[in-house]
Amino acid sequence: MTVLAGPFAIATTVLALGGALKALDPADTAHALTALGLPGGRVLVRIGGAIEAVVAIGALVTGNAVLAAIVAASYVAFAVVVTIALRSGKPISSCGCLGKIDTPPSLVHVAVDLVCAAVAVGAAVAATNEIAVPDVLADQPLLGIPFLLLVAVGTGLVLLALTALPKTLAAARAVR
């Protein structure tokens, strides 16, 4: 097992979750993209979200280098879109990255996207089955349950960083 197995599992799980949520409810993402002058009708967002989820799950399960590279490219694209949203000055309350769950554009969001992209690049370069979840779990004690719990906690922390942390930081700035 490589040190990238846990971070890569977290990055792909967040991507799969975000893709699935966008596929189910594309409205916020479509609205944010349209407000920025980018292509983003609901059908396009729904299809893109479904592709995101499939690629992320495929990368998580197989550890395939090409899929890991696509995961990295996805996160870079998200960082670019969030940066465009931040620089536009338009009142976009949510980038729609997690479907209906409010994810305000923020520097934290850009940083998370870039860290996830770097992890996925590392996984693509490593290109071993040591990052594929079935192989990782086979090498873990206690049927891999501790590893899965850590991935769940890590995923939850990333989701909090994307949703609650920007709001908390904005509230703290407003109090000053």
GROMACS .gro file of C-alpha atoms in nm:
model
  176
    1MET     CA    1   0.000   0.000   0.000
    2THR     CA    2   0.121   0.349  -0.079
    3VAL     CA    3   0.084   0.658   0.138
    4LEU     CA    4  -0.144   0.801  -0.134
    5ALA     CA    5  -0.410   0.533  -0.087
    6GLY     CA    6  -0.604   0.716   0.184
    7PRO     CA    7  -0.586   1.067   0.036
    8PHE     CA    8  -0.671   0.931  -0.310
    9ALA     CA    9  -0.969   0.742  -0.170
   10ILE     CA   10  -1.089   1.063  -0.004
   11ALA     CA   11  -1.040   1.272  -0.320
   12THR     CA   12  -1.222   1.022  -0.539
   13THR     CA   13  -1.502   0.975  -0.286
   14VAL     CA   14  -1.560   1.352  -0.271
   15LEU     CA   15  -1.556   1.368  -0.652
   16ALA     CA   16  -1.799   1.076  -0.683
   17LEU     CA   17  -2.032   1.229  -0.427
   18GLY     CA   18  -2.020   1.572  -0.593
   19GLY     CA   19  -2.080   1.421  -0.936
   20ALA     CA   20  -2.375   1.215  -0.815
   21LEU     CA   21  -2.530   1.514  -0.639
   22LYS     CA   22  -2.489   1.732  -0.951
   23ALA     CA   23  -2.644   1.459  -1.165
   24LEU     CA   24  -2.942   1.439  -0.930
   25ASP     CA   25  -2.987   1.816  -0.888
   26PRO     CA   26  -2.797   2.023  -1.145
   27ALA     CA   27  -2.975   2.356  -1.082
   28ASP     CA   28  -2.717   2.532  -0.859
   29THR     CA   29  -2.423   2.429  -1.074
   30ALA     CA   30  -2.603   2.528  -1.394
   31HIS     CA   31  -2.694   2.864  -1.239
   32ALA     CA   32  -2.336   2.932  -1.124
   33LEU     CA   33  -2.185   2.839  -1.462
   34THR     CA   34  -2.438   3.048  -1.652
   35ALA     CA   35  -2.377   3.347  -1.421
   36LEU     CA   36  -2.007   3.321  -1.506
   37GLY     CA   37  -2.077   3.304  -1.881
   38LEU     CA   38  -1.967   2.941  -1.902
   39PRO     CA   39  -2.162   2.662  -2.071
   40GLY     CA   40  -2.374   2.492  -1.810
   41GLY     CA   41  -2.731   2.404  -1.887
   42ARG     CA   42  -2.898   2.156  -1.658
   43VAL     CA   43  -2.868   1.868  -1.906
   44LEU     CA   44  -2.497   1.937  -1.957
   45VAL     CA   45  -2.439   1.956  -1.580
   46ARG     CA   46  -2.638   1.638  -1.522
   47ILE     CA   47  -2.434   1.449  -1.783
   48GLY     CA   48  -2.106   1.595  -1.654
   49GLY     CA   49  -2.196   1.502  -1.296
   50ALA     CA   50  -2.274   1.145  -1.398
   51ILE     CA   51  -1.944   1.119  -1.584
   52GLU     CA   52  -1.763   1.263  -1.279
   53ALA     CA   53  -1.917   1.000  -1.054
   54VAL     CA   54  -1.836   0.712  -1.291
   55VAL     CA   55  -1.475   0.824  -1.343
   56ALA     CA   56  -1.421   0.874  -0.969
   57ILE     CA   57  -1.566   0.535  -0.878
   58GLY     CA   58  -1.365   0.370  -1.155
   59ALA     CA   59  -1.045   0.534  -1.031
   60LEU     CA   60  -1.124   0.439  -0.671
   61VAL     CA   61  -1.191   0.076  -0.755
   62THR     CA   62  -0.919   0.016  -1.016
   63GLY     CA   63  -0.643   0.265  -0.938
   64ASN     CA   64  -0.612   0.311  -1.316
   65ALA     CA   65  -0.357   0.581  -1.408
   66VAL     CA   66  -0.570   0.731  -1.686
   67LEU     CA   67  -0.873   0.759  -1.458
   68ALA     CA   68  -0.654   0.910  -1.184
   69ALA     CA   69  -0.529   1.167  -1.437
   70ILE     CA   70  -0.890   1.250  -1.528
   71VAL     CA   71  -0.967   1.294  -1.157
   72ALA     CA   72  -0.671   1.535  -1.136
   73ALA     CA   73  -0.790   1.726  -1.443
   74SER     CA   74  -1.139   1.750  -1.293
   75TYR     CA   75  -1.006   1.906  -0.975
   76VAL     CA   76  -0.791   2.151  -1.172
   77ALA     CA   77  -1.099   2.250  -1.375
   78PHE     CA   78  -1.294   2.304  -1.051
   79ALA     CA   79  -1.013   2.522  -0.912
   80VAL     CA   80  -1.021   2.730  -1.230
   81VAL     CA   81  -1.399   2.775  -1.221
   82VAL     CA   82  -1.396   2.868  -0.851
   83THR     CA   83  -1.114   3.116  -0.917
   84ILE     CA   84  -1.317   3.268  -1.202
   85ALA     CA   85  -1.614   3.294  -0.965
   86LEU     CA   86  -1.403   3.465  -0.699
   87ARG     CA   87  -1.248   3.710  -0.946
   88SER     CA   88  -1.579   3.789  -1.116
   89GLY     CA   89  -1.719   3.964  -0.812
   90LYS     CA   90  -2.061   3.824  -0.900
   91PRO     CA   91  -2.282   3.728  -0.605
   92ILE     CA   92  -2.262   3.349  -0.645
   93SER     CA   93  -2.370   3.195  -0.317
   94SER     CA   94  -2.282   2.841  -0.428
   95CYS     CA   95  -2.067   2.699  -0.704
   96GLY     CA   96  -2.288   2.392  -0.703
   97CYS     CA   97  -1.996   2.152  -0.666
   98LEU     CA   98  -2.201   1.937  -0.431
   99GLY     CA   99  -2.538   1.977  -0.600
  100LYS     CA  100  -2.790   2.142  -0.370
  101ILE     CA  101  -2.548   2.150  -0.073
  102ASP     CA  102  -2.429   2.510  -0.045
  103THR     CA  103  -2.061   2.538  -0.140
  104PRO     CA  104  -1.963   2.904  -0.161
  105PRO     CA  105  -1.666   2.989  -0.383
  106SER     CA  106  -1.366   3.053  -0.158
  107LEU     CA  107  -0.990   3.032  -0.144
  108VAL     CA  108  -1.034   2.728   0.079
  109HIS     CA  109  -1.226   2.563  -0.206
  110VAL     CA  110  -0.945   2.641  -0.452
  111ALA     CA  111  -0.686   2.502  -0.209
  112VAL     CA  112  -0.886   2.181  -0.153
  113ASP     CA  113  -0.926   2.136  -0.529
  114LEU     CA  114  -0.553   2.183  -0.589
  115VAL     CA  115  -0.455   1.943  -0.308
  116CYS     CA  116  -0.695   1.679  -0.446
  117ALA     CA  117  -0.552   1.737  -0.796
  118ALA     CA  118  -0.197   1.689  -0.664
  119VAL     CA  119  -0.296   1.367  -0.487
  120ALA     CA  120  -0.458   1.237  -0.807
  121VAL     CA  121  -0.147   1.329  -1.010
  122GLY     CA  122   0.061   1.135  -0.759
  123ALA     CA  123  -0.173   0.839  -0.793
  124ALA     CA  124  -0.155   0.858  -1.173
  125VAL     CA  125   0.225   0.866  -1.165
  126ALA     CA  126   0.241   0.581  -0.914
  127ALA     CA  127   0.007   0.382  -1.141
  128THR     CA  128   0.004   0.080  -0.916
  129ASN     CA  129  -0.274  -0.132  -0.780
  130GLU     CA  130  -0.165  -0.010  -0.436
  131ILE     CA  131  -0.421   0.271  -0.455
  132ALA     CA  132  -0.715   0.061  -0.573
  133VAL     CA  133  -0.948   0.021  -0.276
  134PRO     CA  134  -0.998  -0.356  -0.315
  135ASP     CA  135  -0.621  -0.409  -0.311
  136VAL     CA  136  -0.573  -0.167  -0.022
  137LEU     CA  137  -0.843  -0.341   0.180
  138ALA     CA  138  -0.686  -0.680   0.113
  139ASP     CA  139  -0.367  -0.560   0.284
  140GLN     CA  140  -0.543  -0.404   0.584
  141PRO     CA  141  -0.605  -0.551   0.927
  142LEU     CA  142  -0.961  -0.597   1.057
  143LEU     CA  143  -1.105  -0.635   0.706
  144GLY     CA  144  -1.001  -0.278   0.624
  145ILE     CA  145  -1.265  -0.129   0.852
  146PRO     CA  146  -1.021   0.119   1.016
  147PHE     CA  147  -0.907   0.235   0.670
  148LEU     CA  148  -1.267   0.282   0.555
  149LEU     CA  149  -1.352   0.473   0.872
  150LEU     CA  150  -1.055   0.705   0.818
  151VAL     CA  151  -1.162   0.763   0.457
  152ALA     CA  152  -1.515   0.844   0.578
  153VAL     CA  153  -1.381   1.089   0.839
  154GLY     CA  154  -1.144   1.246   0.584
  155THR     CA  155  -1.426   1.281   0.334
  156GLY     CA  156  -1.643   1.444   0.597
  157LEU     CA  157  -1.367   1.689   0.686
  158VAL     CA  158  -1.319   1.784   0.320
  159LEU     CA  159  -1.694   1.840   0.285
  160LEU     CA  160  -1.688   2.061   0.595
  161ALA     CA  161  -1.394   2.255   0.450
  162LEU     CA  162  -1.595   2.316   0.132
  163THR     CA  163  -1.924   2.404   0.300
  164ALA     CA  164  -1.898   2.525   0.659
  165LEU     CA  165  -1.544   2.667   0.676
  166PRO     CA  166  -1.595   2.944   0.413
  167LYS     CA  167  -1.916   3.055   0.588
  168THR     CA  168  -1.743   3.052   0.927
  169LEU     CA  169  -1.449   3.254   0.796
  170ALA     CA  170  -1.685   3.505   0.631
  171ALA     CA  171  -1.881   3.541   0.956
  172ALA     CA  172  -1.557   3.596   1.150
  173ARG     CA  173  -1.447   3.866   0.903
  174ALA     CA  174  -1.788   4.035   0.934
  175VAL     CA  175  -1.756   4.055   1.314
  176ARG     CA  176  -1.426   4.247   1.298
   0.00000   0.00000   0.00000
